[in-house]
Amino acid sequence: MNTTHPEVTSEAPQAVSFWQALRFWFKLGFISFGGPAGQIAIMHEELVVRRRWLSEKRFLHALNYCMVLPGPEAQQLATYIGWLMHKTRGGIAAGALFVLPSLFMMIGLSWLYIAFGHVTWVAGMFYGIKPAVTAIVVQAAHRIGSRALKNNFLIAIAAASFVAIFALNVPFPIIVVVAALVGLIGGRMSPASFSASGGHASTQASFGPALIDDHTPTPSHAMFTWKRFLKVLLAGAVLWTMPMAFLMMQHGWDHTLTQMSWFFTKAALLTFGGAYAVLPYVYQGAVEQFGWVTATQMIDGLALGETTPGPLIMVVAYVGFIGGYAKAVLGPDNLFLAGALAATLVTWFTFLPSFIFILAGGPFVESTHNDLKFTAPLTAITAAVVGVILNLALFFGYHTLWPQGFAGSLDIASALIAMGAAIALFKYKRNVMHVIGVCGLLGILIKLWL
């Protein structure tokens, strides 16, 4: 991405119609690689610097509040900006187009994986990508930790979180709730320890007048009213209840599709700290509790998620596809349709809460400024997430480097690929996509030679 900034101008940008914005959101859905950090950087460059749809201050204000919410913050930020500019239809269009290209790609790649996963070059590609994913998760823990653990109190929260999930097998939702309570109480007892949410750059630049500038009045549709708030909540409840009720009547509560829909609704409400933070919860349910995917397939799914645009949490569509396909939920003659239906349902129930949070809560957060009682629980949750991600890195490393368990031998080739990926990421700051591509090629070569 070209990051050279255009010359600052005093001319205000021309008004942007809904259809002009739609073209950009469609484009964004295909270029949003790089995880949340990369996606946010793309939106900042395009919307703040180049197009000047909104100012730096308004962009960061929206972003900081999207961080408070459970769910993928980059997708929610797109939804928020689309809503702020073009009302409800703008928010729905921006958020949906952020996800749809990734969904279609994930369905296609999941089908190739489960249908042709034993083909040598496909198996080799995943053999090389999995060690790279381990290094990527370690980098995520380091990146979030260096940003979030600003004092010994927060470091202690991260350490306690790691011990809880690694040694005590405490469910992730309990860790989130306890961390939030610690932040809520700690924010009152020791405000200084929780005053910095450690989110994003605090420097604020000016790139000329913006359509929604620092002092642009909040548009009428973004003003909080109880009527609008309740209307959105009711619409969201209907959109959740109708497909869930249909599944229960058609298949019953214990059916795979019904259980997937309920499980991923819960997962959507627990994704504080991004996809890496909720993956342990998804693993506990999808692998250990329901058996929709195996541990190896879960790691492969994360590798697929890293190589496609859109939110990394789209790995849930992969879990849905593999589970629906393997369980033959539409019968043995409709395996692809079963997988595609399960992936679509899982995506619906995962992202529906994000739209409700933005459309219902957006007017509230537009009128709410930095307040410690809101930010302190988030600060504590973010610290806890660092410990959870570190546990996830150990999980991936164990299954990748010792595929037969510690009783078996170390996979030397995987270890070398993981080390090379870590050096490329940490020392040379290489792009994640480049690292995955090279590691995938190495895996293919290794499998072809063996």
Tab-separated table of C-alpha atoms in Angstrom:
chain	number	residue	atom	x	y	z
A	1	MET	CA	0.000	0.000	0.000
A	2	ASN	CA	1.360	3.386	-0.948
A	3	THR	CA	1.577	5.525	2.175
A	4	THR	CA	2.757	8.801	0.639
A	5	HIS	CA	0.359	11.478	1.755
A	6	PRO	CA	-1.159	13.955	-0.637
A	7	GLU	CA	-0.349	17.585	-0.117
A	8	VAL	CA	-2.525	19.111	2.588
A	9	THR	CA	-5.201	21.263	1.017
A	10	SER	CA	-7.649	23.784	2.372
A	11	GLU	CA	-10.365	22.706	-0.047
A	12	ALA	CA	-13.179	20.665	1.441
A	13	PRO	CA	-13.814	17.317	-0.294
A	14	GLN	CA	-16.941	16.856	-2.342
A	15	ALA	CA	-19.939	15.138	-0.759
A	16	VAL	CA	-19.944	11.355	-1.113
A	17	SER	CA	-23.135	9.613	-2.189
A	18	PHE	CA	-24.212	6.248	-0.825
A	19	TRP	CA	-23.391	4.583	-4.166
A	20	GLN	CA	-19.918	6.121	-4.270
A	21	ALA	CA	-19.290	4.840	-0.764
A	22	LEU	CA	-20.662	1.434	-1.744
A	23	ARG	CA	-17.978	1.076	-4.407
A	24	PHE	CA	-15.285	1.723	-1.818
A	25	TRP	CA	-16.714	-0.727	0.719
A	26	PHE	CA	-16.909	-3.367	-2.028
A	27	LYS	CA	-13.256	-2.762	-2.878
A	28	LEU	CA	-12.252	-2.865	0.802
A	29	GLY	CA	-13.752	-6.337	1.195
A	30	PHE	CA	-11.224	-7.699	-1.336
A	31	ILE	CA	-8.101	-5.857	-0.120
A	32	SER	CA	-8.527	-6.067	3.657
A	33	PHE	CA	-5.565	-8.341	4.333
A	34	GLY	CA	-3.216	-8.115	7.282
A	35	GLY	CA	-5.539	-8.684	10.219
A	36	PRO	CA	-7.112	-5.870	12.271
A	37	ALA	CA	-3.969	-3.710	12.279
A	38	GLY	CA	-3.583	-3.908	8.508
A	39	GLN	CA	-7.293	-3.379	7.862
A	40	ILE	CA	-7.445	-0.337	10.145
A	41	ALA	CA	-4.323	1.058	8.460
A	42	ILE	CA	-5.944	0.664	5.036
A	43	MET	CA	-9.111	2.449	6.183
A	44	HIS	CA	-7.099	5.235	7.781
A	45	GLU	CA	-5.046	5.782	4.638
A	46	GLU	CA	-8.070	5.692	2.328
A	47	LEU	CA	-10.717	7.470	4.417
A	48	VAL	CA	-8.712	9.955	6.496
A	49	VAL	CA	-5.649	10.740	4.391
A	50	ARG	CA	-6.714	10.333	0.770
A	51	ARG	CA	-10.462	10.782	0.606
A	52	ARG	CA	-10.930	12.866	3.809
A	53	TRP	CA	-14.336	11.392	4.551
A	54	LEU	CA	-13.683	12.018	8.236
A	55	SER	CA	-10.973	13.623	10.341
A	56	GLU	CA	-8.212	11.876	12.258
A	57	LYS	CA	-9.886	12.722	15.567
A	58	ARG	CA	-13.295	11.368	14.529
A	59	PHE	CA	-11.659	8.243	13.081
A	60	LEU	CA	-9.808	7.496	16.329
A	61	HIS	CA	-12.894	8.284	18.386
A	62	ALA	CA	-14.875	5.694	16.430
A	63	LEU	CA	-12.033	3.188	16.605
A	64	ASN	CA	-11.561	3.481	20.361
A	65	TYR	CA	-15.207	2.681	20.971
A	66	CYS	CA	-15.213	-0.200	18.522
A	67	MET	CA	-12.420	-1.651	20.677
A	68	VAL	CA	-14.712	-1.603	23.698
A	69	LEU	CA	-17.238	-3.843	21.963
A	70	PRO	CA	-16.942	-7.592	21.537
A	71	GLY	CA	-16.450	-8.508	17.911
A	72	PRO	CA	-13.990	-7.756	15.080
A	73	GLU	CA	-13.015	-4.122	15.579
A	74	ALA	CA	-12.023	-3.454	11.941
A	75	GLN	CA	-15.363	-4.707	10.603
A	76	GLN	CA	-17.205	-2.744	13.270
A	77	LEU	CA	-15.214	0.374	12.402
A	78	ALA	CA	-16.267	0.042	8.764
A	79	THR	CA	-19.880	-0.427	9.903
A	80	TYR	CA	-19.614	2.610	12.192
A	81	ILE	CA	-18.196	4.898	9.492
A	82	GLY	CA	-20.723	3.673	6.930
A	83	TRP	CA	-23.532	4.322	9.440
A	84	LEU	CA	-22.215	7.750	10.399
A	85	MET	CA	-22.051	8.795	6.740
A	86	HIS	CA	-25.158	7.189	5.252
A	87	LYS	CA	-27.421	6.080	8.084
A	88	THR	CA	-28.484	2.481	8.661
A	89	ARG	CA	-28.179	1.310	5.063
A	90	GLY	CA	-24.650	2.726	4.953
A	91	GLY	CA	-23.651	0.799	8.046
A	92	ILE	CA	-25.175	-2.466	6.840
A	93	ALA	CA	-23.553	-2.127	3.418
A	94	ALA	CA	-20.109	-1.321	4.823
A	95	GLY	CA	-20.176	-4.111	7.395
A	96	ALA	CA	-21.620	-6.741	5.057
A	97	LEU	CA	-19.229	-6.014	2.198
A	98	PHE	CA	-16.345	-6.267	4.654
A	99	VAL	CA	-17.354	-9.896	5.293
A	100	LEU	CA	-19.006	-11.318	2.147
A	101	PRO	CA	-15.929	-11.683	-0.115
A	102	SER	CA	-14.146	-13.497	2.710
A	103	LEU	CA	-17.153	-15.790	3.259
A	104	PHE	CA	-17.283	-16.866	-0.382
A	105	MET	CA	-13.518	-17.419	-0.479
A	106	MET	CA	-13.605	-19.380	2.763
A	107	ILE	CA	-16.382	-21.659	1.492
A	108	GLY	CA	-14.386	-22.388	-1.663
A	109	LEU	CA	-11.089	-22.938	0.153
A	110	SER	CA	-12.722	-25.091	2.834
A	111	TRP	CA	-14.220	-27.301	0.143
A	112	LEU	CA	-10.830	-27.639	-1.603
A	113	TYR	CA	-9.262	-28.460	1.753
A	114	ILE	CA	-11.673	-31.208	2.794
A	115	ALA	CA	-12.158	-32.610	-0.715
A	116	PHE	CA	-8.500	-32.534	-1.840
A	117	GLY	CA	-6.610	-32.149	1.416
A	118	HIS	CA	-4.692	-35.368	0.857
A	119	VAL	CA	-3.291	-34.241	-2.499
A	120	THR	CA	0.466	-33.861	-2.046
A	121	TRP	CA	0.765	-30.168	-2.925
A	122	VAL	CA	-2.250	-29.205	-0.779
A	123	ALA	CA	-0.927	-31.187	2.185
A	124	GLY	CA	2.516	-29.654	1.619
A	125	MET	CA	1.153	-26.128	1.542
A	126	PHE	CA	-0.532	-26.590	4.910
A	127	TYR	CA	2.539	-28.349	6.271
A	128	GLY	CA	4.513	-25.162	5.601
A	129	ILE	CA	1.846	-22.685	6.632
A	130	LYS	CA	1.115	-24.186	10.071
A	131	PRO	CA	4.547	-23.373	11.574
A	132	ALA	CA	4.205	-19.859	10.148
A	133	VAL	CA	0.846	-19.481	11.917
A	134	THR	CA	2.538	-20.420	15.204
A	135	ALA	CA	5.044	-17.587	14.691
A	136	ILE	CA	2.232	-15.194	13.719
A	137	VAL	CA	0.326	-15.931	16.928
A	138	VAL	CA	3.504	-15.366	18.988
A	139	GLN	CA	3.925	-12.048	17.189
A	140	ALA	CA	0.311	-11.146	18.002
A	141	ALA	CA	0.926	-11.845	21.700
A	142	HIS	CA	4.060	-9.692	21.607
A	143	ARG	CA	2.382	-6.863	19.691
A	144	ILE	CA	-0.648	-6.658	21.951
A	145	GLY	CA	1.422	-7.219	25.077
A	146	SER	CA	3.909	-4.457	24.326
A	147	ARG	CA	0.998	-2.088	23.743
A	148	ALA	CA	-1.281	-3.136	26.587
A	149	LEU	CA	0.916	-4.214	29.524
A	150	LYS	CA	2.016	-0.772	30.635
A	151	ASN	CA	2.530	-1.528	34.338
A	152	ASN	CA	3.092	-4.411	36.757
A	153	PHE	CA	-0.591	-4.608	37.646
A	154	LEU	CA	-1.574	-5.317	34.043
A	155	ILE	CA	1.320	-7.755	33.651
A	156	ALA	CA	-0.021	-9.633	36.694
A	157	ILE	CA	-3.473	-9.838	35.091
A	158	ALA	CA	-1.934	-11.282	31.906
A	159	ALA	CA	0.080	-13.823	33.912
A	160	ALA	CA	-2.959	-14.877	35.944
A	161	SER	CA	-4.969	-15.253	32.730
A	162	PHE	CA	-2.279	-17.489	31.222
A	163	VAL	CA	-2.125	-19.710	34.307
A	164	ALA	CA	-5.935	-19.906	34.447
A	165	ILE	CA	-6.379	-21.151	30.885
A	166	PHE	CA	-3.124	-23.140	30.540
A	167	ALA	CA	-2.849	-24.875	33.911
A	168	LEU	CA	-6.378	-24.714	35.312
A	169	ASN	CA	-8.344	-25.002	32.038
A	170	VAL	CA	-10.654	-22.142	33.064
A	171	PRO	CA	-13.155	-21.352	30.247
A	172	PHE	CA	-12.407	-18.159	28.341
A	173	PRO	CA	-15.771	-16.480	29.152
A	174	ILE	CA	-15.005	-16.710	32.880
A	175	ILE	CA	-11.588	-15.146	32.316
A	176	VAL	CA	-13.207	-12.225	30.455
A	177	VAL	CA	-15.804	-11.632	33.176
A	178	VAL	CA	-13.264	-11.779	36.009
A	179	ALA	CA	-10.884	-9.449	34.156
A	180	ALA	CA	-13.702	-6.956	33.555
A	181	LEU	CA	-14.603	-7.009	37.260
A	182	VAL	CA	-10.951	-6.499	38.211
A	183	GLY	CA	-10.807	-3.520	35.848
A	184	LEU	CA	-14.062	-2.093	37.162
A	185	ILE	CA	-12.898	-2.268	40.780
A	186	GLY	CA	-9.272	-1.431	40.033
A	187	GLY	CA	-10.262	1.613	38.002
A	188	ARG	CA	-11.810	3.061	41.150
A	189	MET	CA	-9.097	2.014	43.592
A	190	SER	CA	-6.063	2.768	41.396
A	191	PRO	CA	-7.129	4.929	38.437
A	192	ALA	CA	-3.543	5.475	37.282
A	193	SER	CA	-3.088	1.745	36.644
A	194	PHE	CA	-5.993	1.683	34.207
A	195	SER	CA	-5.901	5.189	32.765
A	196	ALA	CA	-4.231	4.191	29.509
A	197	SER	CA	-6.271	1.818	27.363
A	198	GLY	CA	-3.166	1.227	25.292
A	199	GLY	CA	-5.074	1.206	22.086
A	200	HIS	CA	-3.856	3.216	19.159
A	201	ALA	CA	-1.749	6.157	18.266
A	202	SER	CA	-2.628	9.247	20.166
A	203	THR	CA	-1.040	11.654	17.767
A	204	GLN	CA	-3.586	13.479	15.716
A	205	ALA	CA	-2.688	14.815	12.310
A	206	SER	CA	-4.583	17.047	9.939
A	207	PHE	CA	-4.854	16.268	6.252
A	208	GLY	CA	-7.119	19.172	5.390
A	209	PRO	CA	-10.867	19.676	5.890
A	210	ALA	CA	-12.903	16.484	6.074
A	211	LEU	CA	-16.535	15.758	5.296
A	212	ILE	CA	-16.996	14.803	8.954
A	213	ASP	CA	-14.468	17.064	10.655
A	214	ASP	CA	-13.465	17.541	14.273
A	215	HIS	CA	-16.232	20.039	14.927
A	216	THR	CA	-18.838	18.764	12.477
A	217	PRO	CA	-22.127	18.461	14.411
A	218	THR	CA	-23.390	14.940	14.978
A	219	PRO	CA	-25.899	14.193	12.188
A	220	SER	CA	-29.524	13.805	13.224
A	221	HIS	CA	-29.612	10.040	12.596
A	222	ALA	CA	-26.650	9.599	14.980
A	223	MET	CA	-28.360	11.357	17.890
A	224	PHE	CA	-29.388	9.020	20.676
A	225	THR	CA	-33.113	8.448	21.208
A	226	TRP	CA	-34.716	5.632	23.142
A	227	LYS	CA	-37.161	5.040	20.291
A	228	ARG	CA	-34.392	4.405	17.776
A	229	PHE	CA	-32.413	2.336	20.292
A	230	LEU	CA	-35.357	0.035	21.046
A	231	LYS	CA	-36.260	-0.194	17.365
A	232	VAL	CA	-32.788	-1.501	16.498
A	233	LEU	CA	-32.817	-3.952	19.401
A	234	LEU	CA	-36.205	-5.284	18.310
A	235	ALA	CA	-35.067	-5.684	14.709
A	236	GLY	CA	-31.934	-7.493	15.875
A	237	ALA	CA	-33.965	-9.804	18.122
A	238	VAL	CA	-36.260	-10.693	15.218
A	239	LEU	CA	-33.318	-11.331	12.866
A	240	TRP	CA	-31.765	-13.663	15.449
A	241	THR	CA	-34.957	-15.398	16.570
A	242	MET	CA	-36.442	-16.227	13.156
A	243	PRO	CA	-33.639	-18.447	11.805
A	244	MET	CA	-33.026	-19.963	15.259
A	245	ALA	CA	-36.714	-20.818	15.677
A	246	PHE	CA	-36.809	-22.304	12.163
A	247	LEU	CA	-33.788	-24.504	12.914
A	248	MET	CA	-35.315	-25.711	16.179
A	249	MET	CA	-38.653	-26.540	14.562
A	250	GLN	CA	-37.050	-28.160	11.551
A	251	HIS	CA	-34.201	-30.064	13.209
A	252	GLY	CA	-34.508	-29.808	16.999
A	253	TRP	CA	-32.218	-28.298	19.605
A	254	ASP	CA	-29.524	-31.007	19.471
A	255	HIS	CA	-29.010	-30.839	15.695
A	256	THR	CA	-25.591	-29.738	14.467
A	257	LEU	CA	-26.897	-26.600	12.710
A	258	THR	CA	-28.878	-25.477	15.752
A	259	GLN	CA	-25.977	-26.064	18.114
A	260	MET	CA	-23.592	-24.243	15.768
A	261	SER	CA	-25.925	-21.242	15.603
A	262	TRP	CA	-26.230	-21.042	19.392
A	263	PHE	CA	-22.526	-21.676	20.035
A	264	PHE	CA	-21.325	-18.989	17.638
A	265	THR	CA	-23.850	-16.493	18.971
A	266	LYS	CA	-22.123	-16.918	22.328
A	267	ALA	CA	-18.702	-16.697	20.683
A	268	ALA	CA	-19.695	-13.406	19.035
A	269	LEU	CA	-20.365	-11.895	22.455
A	270	LEU	CA	-16.950	-12.937	23.794
A	271	THR	CA	-14.566	-11.684	21.105
A	272	PHE	CA	-12.949	-8.990	23.232
A	273	GLY	CA	-9.438	-8.433	21.968
A	274	GLY	CA	-9.997	-9.780	18.468
A	275	ALA	CA	-10.084	-13.205	16.881
A	276	TYR	CA	-6.942	-14.530	18.559
A	277	ALA	CA	-8.588	-14.043	21.936
A	278	VAL	CA	-11.752	-16.015	21.125
A	279	LEU	CA	-10.041	-18.858	19.272
A	280	PRO	CA	-9.365	-20.823	22.486
A	281	TYR	CA	-13.113	-20.704	23.208
A	282	VAL	CA	-13.923	-21.789	19.649
A	283	TYR	CA	-11.368	-24.585	19.983
A	284	GLN	CA	-12.872	-25.798	23.259
A	285	GLY	CA	-16.322	-26.002	21.690
A	286	ALA	CA	-15.635	-27.009	18.089
A	287	VAL	CA	-12.910	-29.585	18.815
A	288	GLU	CA	-13.384	-30.869	22.356
A	289	GLN	CA	-17.110	-30.451	23.033
A	290	PHE	CA	-18.850	-31.005	19.683
A	291	GLY	CA	-16.174	-32.610	17.492
A	292	TRP	CA	-17.002	-30.495	14.442
A	293	VAL	CA	-13.309	-30.289	13.523
A	294	THR	CA	-10.108	-31.975	14.683
A	295	ALA	CA	-7.206	-30.138	16.337
A	296	THR	CA	-5.202	-30.387	13.098
A	297	GLN	CA	-8.115	-29.050	11.046
A	298	MET	CA	-8.463	-26.136	13.472
A	299	ILE	CA	-4.858	-25.085	12.903
A	300	ASP	CA	-5.320	-25.478	9.146
A	301	GLY	CA	-8.419	-23.282	9.391
A	302	LEU	CA	-6.462	-20.494	11.056
A	303	ALA	CA	-3.922	-20.759	8.247
A	304	LEU	CA	-6.751	-20.297	5.731
A	305	GLY	CA	-8.052	-17.336	7.712
A	306	GLU	CA	-4.633	-15.696	7.575
A	307	THR	CA	-4.494	-16.001	3.769
A	308	THR	CA	-7.888	-14.498	2.943
A	309	PRO	CA	-9.128	-10.906	3.227
A	310	GLY	CA	-11.633	-9.911	5.871
A	311	PRO	CA	-11.704	-10.477	9.634
A	312	LEU	CA	-9.598	-13.342	10.959
A	313	ILE	CA	-12.667	-14.464	12.928
A	314	MET	CA	-13.940	-15.703	9.545
A	315	VAL	CA	-12.196	-18.910	10.553
A	316	VAL	CA	-15.611	-19.673	12.103
A	317	ALA	CA	-17.013	-20.064	8.572
A	318	TYR	CA	-14.353	-22.706	7.962
A	319	VAL	CA	-15.318	-24.481	11.195
A	320	GLY	CA	-18.960	-24.361	10.098
A	321	PHE	CA	-18.203	-25.704	6.625
A	322	ILE	CA	-16.013	-28.580	7.829
A	323	GLY	CA	-18.506	-29.456	10.572
A	324	GLY	CA	-21.533	-29.330	8.267
A	325	TYR	CA	-19.679	-31.327	5.602
A	326	ALA	CA	-18.320	-33.950	8.009
A	327	LYS	CA	-21.646	-34.365	9.822
A	328	ALA	CA	-23.512	-34.531	6.464
A	329	VAL	CA	-26.276	-32.317	7.850
A	330	LEU	CA	-28.167	-32.403	4.523
A	331	GLY	CA	-27.518	-36.057	3.800
A	332	PRO	CA	-24.603	-37.854	2.093
A	333	ASP	CA	-25.511	-36.552	-1.375
A	334	ASN	CA	-25.332	-32.842	-0.499
A	335	LEU	CA	-22.041	-32.481	1.330
A	336	PHE	CA	-20.959	-29.215	-0.333
A	337	LEU	CA	-24.361	-27.617	0.209
A	338	ALA	CA	-24.314	-28.791	3.821
A	339	GLY	CA	-20.936	-27.165	4.384
A	340	ALA	CA	-21.932	-23.947	2.601
A	341	LEU	CA	-25.180	-23.703	4.579
A	342	ALA	CA	-23.404	-24.284	7.897
A	343	ALA	CA	-20.718	-21.709	7.018
A	344	THR	CA	-23.354	-19.125	6.089
A	345	LEU	CA	-25.377	-19.738	9.256
A	346	VAL	CA	-22.291	-19.508	11.440
A	347	THR	CA	-21.296	-16.232	9.763
A	348	TRP	CA	-24.804	-14.812	10.244
A	349	PHE	CA	-24.920	-15.573	13.948
A	350	THR	CA	-21.316	-14.456	14.500
A	351	PHE	CA	-21.666	-11.036	12.884
A	352	LEU	CA	-25.287	-10.122	13.633
A	353	PRO	CA	-24.393	-8.892	17.168
A	354	SER	CA	-21.721	-6.583	15.711
A	355	PHE	CA	-24.296	-4.790	13.570
A	356	ILE	CA	-26.665	-4.473	16.526
A	357	PHE	CA	-23.898	-3.088	18.748
A	358	ILE	CA	-23.014	-0.388	16.216
A	359	LEU	CA	-26.503	0.593	15.057
A	360	ALA	CA	-27.981	0.569	18.566
A	361	GLY	CA	-24.968	1.788	20.519
A	362	GLY	CA	-23.423	4.132	17.939
A	363	PRO	CA	-25.515	7.146	18.972
A	364	PHE	CA	-24.601	6.507	22.610
A	365	VAL	CA	-20.856	6.278	21.941
A	366	GLU	CA	-21.000	9.352	19.713
A	367	SER	CA	-22.083	11.300	22.781
A	368	THR	CA	-19.769	9.558	25.276
A	369	HIS	CA	-16.151	10.619	25.685
A	370	ASN	CA	-13.246	8.965	27.470
A	371	ASP	CA	-14.587	7.846	30.819
A	372	LEU	CA	-12.537	5.630	33.091
A	373	LYS	CA	-15.487	3.521	34.181
A	374	PHE	CA	-15.884	2.456	30.538
A	375	THR	CA	-12.197	2.104	29.646
A	376	ALA	CA	-10.835	0.409	32.807
A	377	PRO	CA	-12.669	-2.930	32.254
A	378	LEU	CA	-11.444	-2.937	28.642
A	379	THR	CA	-7.875	-2.313	29.798
A	380	ALA	CA	-8.052	-5.309	32.147
A	381	ILE	CA	-9.675	-7.524	29.487
A	382	THR	CA	-6.974	-6.583	26.977
A	383	ALA	CA	-4.292	-7.536	29.517
A	384	ALA	CA	-5.994	-10.891	30.130
A	385	VAL	CA	-6.180	-11.463	26.386
A	386	VAL	CA	-2.372	-11.360	26.180
A	387	GLY	CA	-2.172	-14.395	28.472
A	388	VAL	CA	-4.844	-16.198	26.464
A	389	ILE	CA	-3.019	-15.577	23.170
A	390	LEU	CA	0.260	-16.818	24.661
A	391	ASN	CA	-1.531	-20.044	25.586
A	392	LEU	CA	-2.855	-20.270	22.029
A	393	ALA	CA	0.694	-19.936	20.667
A	394	LEU	CA	1.849	-22.820	22.873
A	395	PHE	CA	-1.114	-24.900	21.705
A	396	PHE	CA	-0.287	-24.330	18.036
A	397	GLY	CA	3.419	-24.909	18.634
A	398	TYR	CA	2.804	-28.202	20.420
A	399	HIS	CA	0.515	-29.640	17.723
A	400	THR	CA	2.764	-28.428	14.897
A	401	LEU	CA	6.223	-29.293	16.212
A	402	TRP	CA	5.234	-32.536	18.014
A	403	PRO	CA	2.430	-33.926	15.808
A	404	GLN	CA	2.562	-37.295	17.643
A	405	GLY	CA	2.763	-35.643	21.067
A	406	PHE	CA	5.809	-35.217	23.288
A	407	ALA	CA	6.260	-38.995	23.223
A	408	GLY	CA	7.063	-38.662	19.524
A	409	SER	CA	9.985	-36.869	17.907
A	410	LEU	CA	10.341	-33.163	17.145
A	411	ASP	CA	9.436	-32.288	13.545
A	412	ILE	CA	12.740	-30.641	12.578
A	413	ALA	CA	11.509	-29.211	9.276
A	414	SER	CA	8.483	-27.568	10.931
A	415	ALA	CA	10.715	-26.165	13.681
A	416	LEU	CA	13.068	-24.624	11.106
A	417	ILE	CA	10.138	-23.110	9.176
A	418	ALA	CA	8.702	-21.681	12.416
A	419	MET	CA	12.080	-20.161	13.343
A	420	GLY	CA	12.480	-18.671	9.869
A	421	ALA	CA	8.959	-17.212	10.005
A	422	ALA	CA	9.628	-15.717	13.447
A	423	ILE	CA	12.870	-14.099	12.252
A	424	ALA	CA	11.116	-12.699	9.168
A	425	LEU	CA	8.289	-11.266	11.287
A	426	PHE	CA	10.225	-9.957	14.293
A	427	LYS	CA	13.599	-8.924	12.866
A	428	TYR	CA	12.827	-8.024	9.273
A	429	LYS	CA	9.198	-6.894	9.806
A	430	ARG	CA	8.025	-8.810	6.763
A	431	ASN	CA	4.405	-8.757	5.668
A	432	VAL	CA	2.320	-11.630	7.057
A	433	MET	CA	1.097	-12.589	3.577
A	434	HIS	CA	4.680	-12.781	2.268
A	435	VAL	CA	5.720	-15.003	5.175
A	436	ILE	CA	2.760	-17.338	4.691
A	437	GLY	CA	3.381	-17.529	0.939
A	438	VAL	CA	7.052	-18.438	1.314
A	439	CYS	CA	6.354	-20.971	4.080
A	440	GLY	CA	3.603	-22.555	1.985
A	441	LEU	CA	6.020	-22.967	-0.933
A	442	LEU	CA	8.643	-24.468	1.381
A	443	GLY	CA	6.061	-26.950	2.641
A	444	ILE	CA	5.158	-27.999	-0.909
A	445	LEU	CA	8.828	-28.511	-1.789
A	446	ILE	CA	9.474	-30.552	1.363
A	447	LYS	CA	6.469	-32.821	0.738
A	448	LEU	CA	7.390	-33.297	-2.936
A	449	TRP	CA	10.924	-34.319	-2.015
A	450	LEU	CA	9.938	-36.681	0.821
